[in-house]
PDB file of C-alpha atoms in Angstrom:
ATOM      1  CA  UNK A   1     -31.773 -34.314   1.410  1.00 51.00           C
ATOM      2  CA  UNK A   2     -34.036 -33.496   4.338  1.00 52.00           C
ATOM      3  CA  UNK A   3     -35.136 -30.226   2.706  1.00 51.00           C
ATOM      4  CA  UNK A   4     -36.111 -32.047  -0.499  1.00 51.00           C
ATOM      5  CA  UNK A   5     -38.142 -34.577   1.454  1.00 48.00           C
ATOM      6  CA  UNK A   6     -39.789 -31.831   3.461  1.00 48.00           C
ATOM      7  CA  UNK A   7     -40.585 -29.797   0.333  1.00 50.00           C
ATOM      8  CA  UNK A   8     -41.980 -32.871  -1.398  1.00 56.00           C
ATOM      9  CA  UNK A   9     -44.388 -33.439   1.484  1.00 56.00           C
ATOM     10  CA  UNK A  10     -45.712 -29.839   1.539  1.00 53.00           C
ATOM     11  CA  UNK A  11     -48.891 -28.839  -0.175  1.00 61.00           C
ATOM     12  CA  UNK A  12     -48.908 -25.942  -2.685  1.00 58.00           C
ATOM     13  CA  UNK A  13     -49.897 -23.326  -0.067  1.00 59.00           C
ATOM     14  CA  UNK A  14     -47.273 -24.486   2.437  1.00 52.00           C
ATOM     15  CA  UNK A  15     -44.627 -24.578  -0.281  1.00 44.00           C
ATOM     16  CA  UNK A  16     -45.491 -20.997  -1.337  1.00 52.00           C
ATOM     17  CA  UNK A  17     -45.248 -19.764   2.271  1.00 52.00           C
ATOM     18  CA  UNK A  18     -41.949 -21.592   2.753  1.00 46.00           C
ATOM     19  CA  UNK A  19     -40.451 -20.093  -0.418  1.00 42.00           C
ATOM     20  CA  UNK A  20     -41.747 -16.602   0.441  1.00 44.00           C
ATOM     21  CA  UNK A  21     -40.193 -16.847   3.904  1.00 40.00           C
ATOM     22  CA  UNK A  22     -36.896 -18.116   2.476  1.00 43.00           C
ATOM     23  CA  UNK A  23     -36.851 -15.243  -0.037  1.00 40.00           C
ATOM     24  CA  UNK A  24     -37.659 -12.699   2.673  1.00 41.00           C
ATOM     25  CA  UNK A  25     -34.895 -14.002   4.950  1.00 40.00           C
ATOM     26  CA  UNK A  26     -32.321 -13.967   2.149  1.00 42.00           C
ATOM     27  CA  UNK A  27     -33.222 -10.457   0.878  1.00 42.00           C
ATOM     28  CA  UNK A  28     -33.608  -8.688   4.232  1.00 38.00           C
ATOM     29  CA  UNK A  29     -29.866  -8.082   4.775  1.00 42.00           C
ATOM     30  CA  UNK A  30     -29.540  -6.571   1.279  1.00 39.00           C
ATOM     31  CA  UNK A  31     -32.547  -4.326   1.804  1.00 39.00           C
ATOM     32  CA  UNK A  32     -31.232  -3.103   5.128  1.00 38.00           C
ATOM     33  CA  UNK A  33     -27.798  -2.213   3.759  1.00 36.00           C
ATOM     34  CA  UNK A  34     -29.151  -0.521   0.652  1.00 38.00           C
ATOM     35  CA  UNK A  35     -31.281   1.813   2.757  1.00 39.00           C
ATOM     36  CA  UNK A  36     -28.473   2.901   5.055  1.00 36.00           C
ATOM     37  CA  UNK A  37     -26.584   6.025   4.109  1.00 44.00           C
ATOM     38  CA  UNK A  38     -22.897   5.880   3.265  1.00 61.00           C
ATOM     39  CA  UNK A  39     -21.148   8.105   5.741  1.00 78.00           C
ATOM     40  CA  UNK A  40     -17.848   7.735   3.898  1.00 88.00           C
ATOM     41  CA  UNK A  41     -14.411   7.275   5.391  1.00 95.00           C
ATOM     42  CA  UNK A  42     -13.334   8.388   8.836  1.00 95.00           C
ATOM     43  CA  UNK A  43     -10.486  10.881   9.193  1.00 96.00           C
ATOM     44  CA  UNK A  44      -8.127   7.992   9.925  1.00 96.00           C
ATOM     45  CA  UNK A  45      -9.203   6.040   6.834  1.00 96.00           C
ATOM     46  CA  UNK A  46      -8.936   9.089   4.578  1.00 98.00           C
ATOM     47  CA  UNK A  47      -5.540   9.885   6.142  1.00 98.00           C
ATOM     48  CA  UNK A  48      -4.248   6.470   5.116  1.00 98.00           C
ATOM     49  CA  UNK A  49      -5.549   7.013   1.591  1.00 98.00           C
ATOM     50  CA  UNK A  50      -3.874  10.426   1.488  1.00 98.00           C
ATOM     51  CA  UNK A  51      -0.534   8.933   2.517  1.00 98.00           C
ATOM     52  CA  UNK A  52      -0.860   6.179  -0.069  1.00 98.00           C
ATOM     53  CA  UNK A  53      -1.698   8.634  -2.874  1.00 98.00           C
ATOM     54  CA  UNK A  54       1.185  11.000  -2.080  1.00 98.00           C
ATOM     55  CA  UNK A  55       3.779   8.240  -1.878  1.00 98.00           C
ATOM     56  CA  UNK A  56       2.422   6.548  -5.014  1.00 98.00           C
ATOM     57  CA  UNK A  57       2.555   9.856  -6.868  1.00 98.00           C
ATOM     58  CA  UNK A  58       6.208  10.417  -5.996  1.00 98.00           C
ATOM     59  CA  UNK A  59       6.955   6.816  -6.968  1.00 98.00           C
ATOM     60  CA  UNK A  60       5.127   7.336 -10.256  1.00 98.00           C
ATOM     61  CA  UNK A  61       7.476  10.281 -10.958  1.00 98.00           C
ATOM     62  CA  UNK A  62      10.496   8.128 -10.020  1.00 98.00           C
ATOM     63  CA  UNK A  63      11.384  10.654  -7.335  1.00 98.00           C
ATOM     64  CA  UNK A  64      14.586   9.886  -5.485  1.00 98.00           C
ATOM     65  CA  UNK A  65      15.437  10.496  -1.835  1.00 98.00           C
ATOM     66  CA  UNK A  66      11.775  10.670  -0.821  1.00 98.00           C
ATOM     67  CA  UNK A  67      11.458  12.197   2.634  1.00 98.00           C
ATOM     68  CA  UNK A  68       8.231  12.275   4.629  1.00 98.00           C
ATOM     69  CA  UNK A  69       8.084  15.818   6.002  1.00 98.00           C
ATOM     70  CA  UNK A  70       4.699  15.440   7.739  1.00 98.00           C
ATOM     71  CA  UNK A  71       3.966  11.868   8.837  1.00 98.00           C
ATOM     72  CA  UNK A  72       0.345  12.673   9.628  1.00 96.00           C
ATOM     73  CA  UNK A  73      -1.603  10.015  11.458  1.00 94.00           C
ATOM     74  CA  UNK A  74      -2.986  12.470  14.005  1.00 95.00           C
ATOM     75  CA  UNK A  75      -6.513  13.833  14.096  1.00 96.00           C
ATOM     76  CA  UNK A  76      -6.647  17.635  13.935  1.00 97.00           C
ATOM     77  CA  UNK A  77      -9.985  18.763  15.406  1.00 96.00           C
ATOM     78  CA  UNK A  78     -12.346  20.678  13.124  1.00 95.00           C
ATOM     79  CA  UNK A  79     -15.212  20.934  15.637  1.00 91.00           C
ATOM     80  CA  UNK A  80     -18.533  19.083  15.891  1.00 91.00           C
ATOM     81  CA  UNK A  81     -16.748  15.751  16.460  1.00 90.00           C
ATOM     82  CA  UNK A  82     -14.940  16.018  13.142  1.00 96.00           C
ATOM     83  CA  UNK A  83     -11.237  15.980  12.392  1.00 97.00           C
ATOM     84  CA  UNK A  84      -8.819  16.063   9.489  1.00 97.00           C
ATOM     85  CA  UNK A  85      -5.408  14.550   8.901  1.00 98.00           C
ATOM     86  CA  UNK A  86      -2.391  15.745   6.939  1.00 98.00           C
ATOM     87  CA  UNK A  87       0.586  14.171   5.190  1.00 98.00           C
ATOM     88  CA  UNK A  88       3.477  15.560   3.140  1.00 98.00           C
ATOM     89  CA  UNK A  89       6.603  14.342   1.397  1.00 98.00           C
ATOM     90  CA  UNK A  90       9.381  15.645  -0.829  1.00 98.00           C
ATOM     91  CA  UNK A  91      11.415  13.953  -3.511  1.00 98.00           C
ATOM     92  CA  UNK A  92      14.260  14.763  -5.868  1.00 98.00           C
ATOM     93  CA  UNK A  93      14.304  14.913  -9.650  1.00 98.00           C
ATOM     94  CA  UNK A  94      17.026  16.126 -11.994  1.00 97.00           C
ATOM     95  CA  UNK A  95      18.450  19.371 -10.581  1.00 96.00           C
ATOM     96  CA  UNK A  96      17.971  21.244 -13.846  1.00 97.00           C
ATOM     97  CA  UNK A  97      14.214  20.646 -13.978  1.00 97.00           C
ATOM     98  CA  UNK A  98      12.422  23.896 -13.179  1.00 96.00           C
ATOM     99  CA  UNK A  99       9.509  24.116 -10.700  1.00 96.00           C
ATOM    100  CA  UNK A 100       6.864  24.653 -13.407  1.00 95.00           C
ATOM    101  CA  UNK A 101       7.980  21.480 -15.211  1.00 96.00           C
ATOM    102  CA  UNK A 102       7.988  19.496 -11.971  1.00 97.00           C
ATOM    103  CA  UNK A 103       4.504  20.642 -10.950  1.00 96.00           C
ATOM    104  CA  UNK A 104       3.168  19.819 -14.419  1.00 95.00           C
ATOM    105  CA  UNK A 105       4.852  16.412 -14.222  1.00 97.00           C
ATOM    106  CA  UNK A 106       3.226  15.667 -10.867  1.00 97.00           C
ATOM    107  CA  UNK A 107      -0.169  16.726 -12.176  1.00 96.00           C
ATOM    108  CA  UNK A 108       0.225  14.551 -15.255  1.00 96.00           C
ATOM    109  CA  UNK A 109       1.227  11.523 -13.187  1.00 98.00           C
ATOM    110  CA  UNK A 110      -1.613  11.949 -10.691  1.00 98.00           C
ATOM    111  CA  UNK A 111      -4.131  10.501 -13.154  1.00 96.00           C
ATOM    112  CA  UNK A 112      -2.251   7.193 -12.964  1.00 97.00           C
ATOM    113  CA  UNK A 113      -2.584   7.176  -9.163  1.00 98.00           C
ATOM    114  CA  UNK A 114      -6.153   8.300  -8.439  1.00 97.00           C
ATOM    115  CA  UNK A 115      -8.878  10.545  -9.883  1.00 97.00           C
ATOM    116  CA  UNK A 116      -8.567  14.100  -8.553  1.00 98.00           C
ATOM    117  CA  UNK A 117     -10.249  17.222  -9.842  1.00 97.00           C
ATOM    118  CA  UNK A 118      -8.656  20.626 -10.263  1.00 96.00           C
ATOM    119  CA  UNK A 119      -9.434  23.228  -7.584  1.00 96.00           C
ATOM    120  CA  UNK A 120      -6.973  26.092  -8.130  1.00 94.00           C
ATOM    121  CA  UNK A 121      -3.546  27.155  -9.377  1.00 89.00           C
ATOM    122  CA  UNK A 122      -1.502  30.321  -9.670  1.00 85.00           C
ATOM    123  CA  UNK A 123       1.188  31.273 -12.142  1.00 87.00           C
ATOM    124  CA  UNK A 124       3.254  28.537 -13.855  1.00 83.00           C
ATOM    125  CA  UNK A 125       5.293  26.787 -11.199  1.00 81.00           C
ATOM    126  CA  UNK A 126       2.920  27.864  -8.430  1.00 90.00           C
ATOM    127  CA  UNK A 127       1.225  25.172  -6.341  1.00 95.00           C
ATOM    128  CA  UNK A 128      -1.722  23.339  -7.880  1.00 96.00           C
ATOM    129  CA  UNK A 129      -4.582  22.334  -5.582  1.00 97.00           C
ATOM    130  CA  UNK A 130      -6.680  19.273  -6.422  1.00 98.00           C
ATOM    131  CA  UNK A 131      -9.315  17.290  -4.554  1.00 98.00           C
ATOM    132  CA  UNK A 132     -11.033  13.943  -4.609  1.00 97.00           C
ATOM    133  CA  UNK A 133     -14.602  14.012  -3.352  1.00 96.00           C
ATOM    134  CA  UNK A 134     -14.623  10.219  -3.502  1.00 96.00           C
ATOM    135  CA  UNK A 135     -11.684   9.764  -1.101  1.00 97.00           C
ATOM    136  CA  UNK A 136     -12.304  13.125   0.611  1.00 98.00           C
ATOM    137  CA  UNK A 137      -8.709  14.213   0.244  1.00 98.00           C
ATOM    138  CA  UNK A 138      -6.961  17.353  -1.036  1.00 98.00           C
ATOM    139  CA  UNK A 139      -3.490  17.461  -2.603  1.00 98.00           C
ATOM    140  CA  UNK A 140      -1.235  20.447  -3.213  1.00 98.00           C
ATOM    141  CA  UNK A 141       1.428  19.808  -5.844  1.00 98.00           C
ATOM    142  CA  UNK A 142       4.390  22.154  -5.712  1.00 97.00           C
ATOM    143  CA  UNK A 143       8.111  22.569  -6.207  1.00 97.00           C
ATOM    144  CA  UNK A 144      10.067  24.848  -3.875  1.00 97.00           C
ATOM    145  CA  UNK A 145      13.078  24.905  -6.233  1.00 97.00           C
ATOM    146  CA  UNK A 146      14.497  23.261  -9.322  1.00 97.00           C
ATOM    147  CA  UNK A 147      14.837  19.512  -8.950  1.00 98.00           C
ATOM    148  CA  UNK A 148      12.591  19.224  -5.857  1.00 98.00           C
ATOM    149  CA  UNK A 149       9.041  17.876  -5.616  1.00 98.00           C
ATOM    150  CA  UNK A 150       6.792  18.748  -2.683  1.00 98.00           C
ATOM    151  CA  UNK A 151       3.394  17.141  -2.258  1.00 98.00           C
ATOM    152  CA  UNK A 152       1.261  18.086   0.720  1.00 98.00           C
ATOM    153  CA  UNK A 153      -2.255  17.038   1.509  1.00 98.00           C
ATOM    154  CA  UNK A 154      -5.072  16.954   3.966  1.00 98.00           C
ATOM    155  CA  UNK A 155      -8.356  15.186   4.344  1.00 98.00           C
ATOM    156  CA  UNK A 156     -11.710  16.908   4.467  1.00 98.00           C
ATOM    157  CA  UNK A 157     -13.116  17.401   7.980  1.00 97.00           C
ATOM    158  CA  UNK A 158     -14.561  13.967   8.681  1.00 97.00           C
ATOM    159  CA  UNK A 159     -15.934  11.917  11.534  1.00 92.00           C
ATOM    160  CA  UNK A 160     -13.150  10.932  13.907  1.00 83.00           C
ATOM    161  CA  UNK A 161     -14.308   7.348  14.262  1.00 73.00           C
TER     162      UNK A 161
END
């Protein structure tokens, strides 16, 4: 109520200045954040994303007996104040499913977990390497033997904190 009374008592020039100041104060925080550069996730943040993606992928494939073989969570120095993190897990499928089928199945399911782009692959059944520039993570989908999934990953070299 006080603001309405105050605005009603202002002349046209005072009202314009008041509104310009109010607009400037309300837009300044947006202008400041839009000019700052996005440095992206830290190694720790990307490491958590990596863990989430790998475990979600194995869940998406209905893998049984999932075992975390590399718990990650530790910064591995890359130099220049940067570090990367790793994570890996295995899971079981039907014992008769061959490695090439399992790798293809992981790759097919990955699209339901997060967007990754193809980097490299070898012969059928060989590991497939994919990356996400958005989350700054790399996954390697593989199968060491029939009936066994293996998903390993690492983050890009990122700021430690």
